[in-house]
Short mmCIF file of C-alpha atoms in Angstrom, two decimals:
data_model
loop_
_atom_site.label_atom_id
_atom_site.label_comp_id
_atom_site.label_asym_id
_atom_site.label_seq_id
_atom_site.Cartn_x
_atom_site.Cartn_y
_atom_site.Cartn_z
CA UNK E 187 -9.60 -8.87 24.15
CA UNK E 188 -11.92 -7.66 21.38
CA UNK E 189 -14.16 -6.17 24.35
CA UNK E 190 -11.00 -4.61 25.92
CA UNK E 191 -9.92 -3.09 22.90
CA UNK E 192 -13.38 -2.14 21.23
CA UNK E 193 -12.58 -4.18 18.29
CA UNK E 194 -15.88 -4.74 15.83
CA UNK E 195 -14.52 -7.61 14.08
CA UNK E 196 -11.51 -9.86 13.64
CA UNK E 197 -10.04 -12.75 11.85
CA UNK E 198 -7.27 -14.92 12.78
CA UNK E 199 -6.03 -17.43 10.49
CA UNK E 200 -2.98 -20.02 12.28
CA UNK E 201 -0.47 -21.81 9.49
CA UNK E 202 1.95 -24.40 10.15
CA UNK E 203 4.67 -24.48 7.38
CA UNK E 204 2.29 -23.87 4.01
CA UNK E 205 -0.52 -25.40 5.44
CA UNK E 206 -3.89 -23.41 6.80
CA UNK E 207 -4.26 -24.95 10.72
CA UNK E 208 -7.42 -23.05 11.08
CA UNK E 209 -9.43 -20.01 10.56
CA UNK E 210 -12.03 -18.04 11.91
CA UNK E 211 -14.40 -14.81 12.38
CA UNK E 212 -15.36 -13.00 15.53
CA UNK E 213 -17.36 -9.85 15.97
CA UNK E 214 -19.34 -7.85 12.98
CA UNK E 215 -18.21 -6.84 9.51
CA UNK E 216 -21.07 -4.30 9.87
CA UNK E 217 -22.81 -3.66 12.75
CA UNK E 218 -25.37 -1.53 11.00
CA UNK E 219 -26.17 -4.78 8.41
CA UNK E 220 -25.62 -7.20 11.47
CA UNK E 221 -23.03 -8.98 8.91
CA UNK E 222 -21.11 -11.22 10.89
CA UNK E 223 -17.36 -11.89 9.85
CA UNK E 224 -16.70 -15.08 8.39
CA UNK E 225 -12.86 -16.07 7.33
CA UNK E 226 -13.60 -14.50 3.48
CA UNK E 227 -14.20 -10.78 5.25
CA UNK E 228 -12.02 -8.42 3.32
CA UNK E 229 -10.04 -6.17 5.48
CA UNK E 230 -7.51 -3.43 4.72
CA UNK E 231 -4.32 -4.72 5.62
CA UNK E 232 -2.41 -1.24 5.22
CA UNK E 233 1.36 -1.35 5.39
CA UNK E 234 1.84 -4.96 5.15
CA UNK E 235 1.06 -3.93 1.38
CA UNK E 236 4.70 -2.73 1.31
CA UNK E 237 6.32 -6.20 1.29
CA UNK E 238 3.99 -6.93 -2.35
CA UNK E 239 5.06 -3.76 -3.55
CA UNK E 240 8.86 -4.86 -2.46
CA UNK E 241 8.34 -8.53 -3.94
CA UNK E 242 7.08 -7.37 -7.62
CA UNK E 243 10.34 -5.37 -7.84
CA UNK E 244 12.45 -7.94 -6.55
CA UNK E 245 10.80 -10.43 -9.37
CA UNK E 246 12.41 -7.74 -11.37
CA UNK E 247 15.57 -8.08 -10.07
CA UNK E 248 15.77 -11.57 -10.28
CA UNK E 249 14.60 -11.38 -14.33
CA UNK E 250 17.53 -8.74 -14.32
CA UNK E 251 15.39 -5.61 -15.55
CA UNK E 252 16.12 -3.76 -12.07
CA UNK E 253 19.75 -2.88 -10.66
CA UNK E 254 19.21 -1.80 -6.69
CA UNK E 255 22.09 0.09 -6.55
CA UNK E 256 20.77 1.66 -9.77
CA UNK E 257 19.88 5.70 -10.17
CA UNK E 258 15.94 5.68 -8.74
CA UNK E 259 15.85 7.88 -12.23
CA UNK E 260 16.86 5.43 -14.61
CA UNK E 261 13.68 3.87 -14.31
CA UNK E 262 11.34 6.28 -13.17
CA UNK E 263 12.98 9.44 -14.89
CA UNK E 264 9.92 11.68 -14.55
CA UNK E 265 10.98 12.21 -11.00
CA UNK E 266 12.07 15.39 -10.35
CA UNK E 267 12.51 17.68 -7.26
CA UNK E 268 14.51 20.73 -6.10
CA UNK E 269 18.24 20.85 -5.65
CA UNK E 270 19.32 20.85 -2.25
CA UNK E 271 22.20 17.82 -2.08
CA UNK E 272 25.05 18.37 -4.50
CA UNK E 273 25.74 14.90 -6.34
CA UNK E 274 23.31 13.51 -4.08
CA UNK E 275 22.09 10.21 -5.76
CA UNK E 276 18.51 8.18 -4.77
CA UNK E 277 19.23 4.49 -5.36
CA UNK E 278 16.38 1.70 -6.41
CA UNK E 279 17.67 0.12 -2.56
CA UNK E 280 17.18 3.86 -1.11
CA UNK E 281 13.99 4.11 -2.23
CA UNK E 282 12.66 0.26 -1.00
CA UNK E 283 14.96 0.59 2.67
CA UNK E 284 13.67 3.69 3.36
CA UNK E 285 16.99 6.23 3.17
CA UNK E 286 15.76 8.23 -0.06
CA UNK E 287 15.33 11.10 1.57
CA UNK E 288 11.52 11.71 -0.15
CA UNK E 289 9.38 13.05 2.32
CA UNK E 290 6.91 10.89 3.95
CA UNK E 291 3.75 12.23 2.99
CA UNK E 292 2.54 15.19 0.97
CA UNK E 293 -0.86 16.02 2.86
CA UNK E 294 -2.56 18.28 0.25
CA UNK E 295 -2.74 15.20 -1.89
CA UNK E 296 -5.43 12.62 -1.19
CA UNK E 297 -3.40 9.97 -0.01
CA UNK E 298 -6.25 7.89 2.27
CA UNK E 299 -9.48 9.78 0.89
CA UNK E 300 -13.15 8.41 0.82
CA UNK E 301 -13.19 8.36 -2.75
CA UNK E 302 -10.55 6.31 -5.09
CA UNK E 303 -8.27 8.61 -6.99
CA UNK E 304 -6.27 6.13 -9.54
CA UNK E 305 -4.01 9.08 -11.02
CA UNK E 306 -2.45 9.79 -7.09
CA UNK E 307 1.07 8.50 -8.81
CA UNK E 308 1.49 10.85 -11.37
CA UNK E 309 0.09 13.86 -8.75
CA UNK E 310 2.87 12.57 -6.56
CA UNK E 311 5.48 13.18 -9.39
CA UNK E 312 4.27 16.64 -9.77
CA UNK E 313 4.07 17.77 -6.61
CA UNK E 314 7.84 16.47 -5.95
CA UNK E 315 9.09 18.75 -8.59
CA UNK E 316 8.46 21.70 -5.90
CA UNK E 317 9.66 19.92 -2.52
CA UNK E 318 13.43 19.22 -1.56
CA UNK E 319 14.65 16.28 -0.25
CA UNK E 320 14.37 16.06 3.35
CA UNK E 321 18.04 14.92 3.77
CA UNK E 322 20.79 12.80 1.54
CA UNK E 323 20.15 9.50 0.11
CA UNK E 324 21.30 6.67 2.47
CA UNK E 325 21.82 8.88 5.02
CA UNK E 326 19.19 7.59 7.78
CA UNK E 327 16.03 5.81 7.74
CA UNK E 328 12.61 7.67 7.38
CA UNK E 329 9.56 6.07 6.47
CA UNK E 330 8.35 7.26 3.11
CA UNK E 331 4.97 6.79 1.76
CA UNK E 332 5.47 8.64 -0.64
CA UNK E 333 8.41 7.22 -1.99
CA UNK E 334 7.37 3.97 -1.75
CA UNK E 335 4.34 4.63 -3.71
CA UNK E 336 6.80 5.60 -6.59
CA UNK E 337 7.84 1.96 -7.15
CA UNK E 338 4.38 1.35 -8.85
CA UNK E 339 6.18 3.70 -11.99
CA UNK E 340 9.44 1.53 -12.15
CA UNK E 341 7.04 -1.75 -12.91
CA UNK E 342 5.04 0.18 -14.70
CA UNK E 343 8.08 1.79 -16.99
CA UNK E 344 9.83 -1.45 -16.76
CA UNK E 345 6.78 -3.77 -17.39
CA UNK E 346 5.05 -2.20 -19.65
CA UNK E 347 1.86 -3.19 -17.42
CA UNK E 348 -0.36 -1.22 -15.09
CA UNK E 349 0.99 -1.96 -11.17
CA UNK E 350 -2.81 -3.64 -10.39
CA UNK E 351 -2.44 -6.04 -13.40
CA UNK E 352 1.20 -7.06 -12.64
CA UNK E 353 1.21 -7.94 -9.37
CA UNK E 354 -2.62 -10.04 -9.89
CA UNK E 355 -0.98 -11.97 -12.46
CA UNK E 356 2.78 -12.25 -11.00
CA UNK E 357 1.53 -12.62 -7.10
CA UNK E 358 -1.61 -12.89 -6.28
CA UNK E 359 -3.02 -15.38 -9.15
CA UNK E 360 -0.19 -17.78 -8.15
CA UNK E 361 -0.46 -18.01 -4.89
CA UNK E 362 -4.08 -18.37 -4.99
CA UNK E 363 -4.58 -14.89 -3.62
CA UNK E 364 -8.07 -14.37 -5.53
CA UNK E 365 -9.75 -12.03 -3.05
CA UNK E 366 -6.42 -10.15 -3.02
CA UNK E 367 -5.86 -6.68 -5.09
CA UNK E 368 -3.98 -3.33 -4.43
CA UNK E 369 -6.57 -1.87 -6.27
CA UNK E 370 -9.21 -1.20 -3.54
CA UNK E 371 -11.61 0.58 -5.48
CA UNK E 372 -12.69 -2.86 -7.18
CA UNK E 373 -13.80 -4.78 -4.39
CA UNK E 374 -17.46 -4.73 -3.56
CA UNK E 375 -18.56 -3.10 -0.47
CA UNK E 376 -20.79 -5.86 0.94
CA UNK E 377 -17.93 -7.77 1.38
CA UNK E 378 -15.85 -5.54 3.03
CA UNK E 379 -15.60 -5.13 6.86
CA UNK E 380 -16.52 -1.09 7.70
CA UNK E 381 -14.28 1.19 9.64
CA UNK E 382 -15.55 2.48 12.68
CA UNK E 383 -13.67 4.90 15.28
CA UNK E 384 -14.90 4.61 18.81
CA UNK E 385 -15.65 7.92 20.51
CA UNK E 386 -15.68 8.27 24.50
CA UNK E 387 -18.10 9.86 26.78
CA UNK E 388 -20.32 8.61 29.12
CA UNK E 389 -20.03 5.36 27.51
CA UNK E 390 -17.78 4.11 24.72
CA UNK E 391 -19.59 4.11 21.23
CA UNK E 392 -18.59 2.87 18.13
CA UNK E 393 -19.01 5.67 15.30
CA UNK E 394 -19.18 4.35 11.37
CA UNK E 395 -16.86 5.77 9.58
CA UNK E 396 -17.19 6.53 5.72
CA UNK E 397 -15.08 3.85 3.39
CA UNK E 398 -11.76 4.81 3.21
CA UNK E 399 -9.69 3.83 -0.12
CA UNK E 400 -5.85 4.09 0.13
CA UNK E 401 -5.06 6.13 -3.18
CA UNK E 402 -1.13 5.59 -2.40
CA UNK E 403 -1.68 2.04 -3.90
CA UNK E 404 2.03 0.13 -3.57
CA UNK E 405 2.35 1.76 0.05
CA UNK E 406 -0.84 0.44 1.66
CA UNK E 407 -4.28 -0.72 -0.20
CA UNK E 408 -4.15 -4.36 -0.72
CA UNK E 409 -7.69 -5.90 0.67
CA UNK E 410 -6.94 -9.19 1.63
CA UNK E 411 -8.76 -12.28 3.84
CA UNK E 412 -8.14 -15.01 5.88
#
């Protein structure tokens, strides 16, 4: 499959209930280095950051410091954007489900960027003050990047604590989660697998790409291993 699919290097990890069946490493973490992949091979997992970003604020919820059905605004009131919606109101649940209407992306911003840009929240709050919403809160689904990134400022308003140091201490340090961190720019490059792209010719090459680091933190740069 890896050959089929050009993949450099994999892990798969199998659990039964809470309990680690087995775990392994195929392929090359970097093909350059000849570094194989063992089961402690940090990889981006992207998206899947999402449901962290969704669990810190639902530990919120449960400690009653978050309403979902709450005004977005009451916690992050710095968010601003154009009228377009009269009485049109962006809900904590809007924002996490996304129906907030926040456009997806804003792509003069360096959301995904080969160099780590730790202030990308606040940009985002700026930059929203000249956009419209795309359409009405709760109206239809639309993934947001964007808006989901803006969940790191309601723990961080509510918390009192930088998003990076909550979730380490409320998610990550309990389960065990040590090589874990939605701050990307803090793990060490020799033990991170590198991105390659495969370009097509007469044969298929793989092409090293330059480090990426996912600047919208809470919507997709948690490194993680098997």
């Amino acid at each position: 499959l890896m050959a089929e699919g050009h993949v450099v290097g994999l892990t798969i990890t199998l659990v039964d209930g809470d309990r680690t069946v087995w775990r392994a490493g195929f392929g090359q973490a970097n093909r350059e280095a000849d570094r194989p992949v063992t089961p402690t091979t940090l990889f981006h997992i992207g998206s899947t950051s999402k449901t962290m970003t969704a669990m810190a604020i639902m530990q919120l919820v449960e400690r009653g410091l978050v309403d979902l059905d709450a005004p977005f605004t009451r916690y992050v009131p710095q968010l601003r954007m154009l009228p377009r919606f009269r009485d049109d109101v962006i809900t904590v649940r809007d924002v996490m489900t996304h129906h907030s209407g926040i456009p997806g992306d804003l792509i003069n911003l360096p959301e995904i960027a080969t160099a780590p840009d730790s202030q990308l929240d606040r940009q985002l709050l700026r930059a929203l003050r000249k956009q419209q919403p795309v359409r009405r809160a709760g109206e239809a689904w639309a993934y947001s990047n964007v808006a989901i990134t803006l969940l790191q400022n309601v723990v961080e308003n509510v918390t009192g604590q930088p998003f990076e140091q909550y979730t380490r201490r409320r998610i990550f340090e309990p389960l065990g989660m040590r090589s874990s961190s939605f701050n990307d720019a803090r793990q060490p490059g020799r033990k991170v697998a590198a991105g390659y792209r495969y370009a097509t010719g007469q044969t298929v090459q793989a092409v090293r790409q330059p480090r990426e680091y996912v600047n919208i933190r809470p919507a997709g740069s948690v490194y993680s291993n098997a």
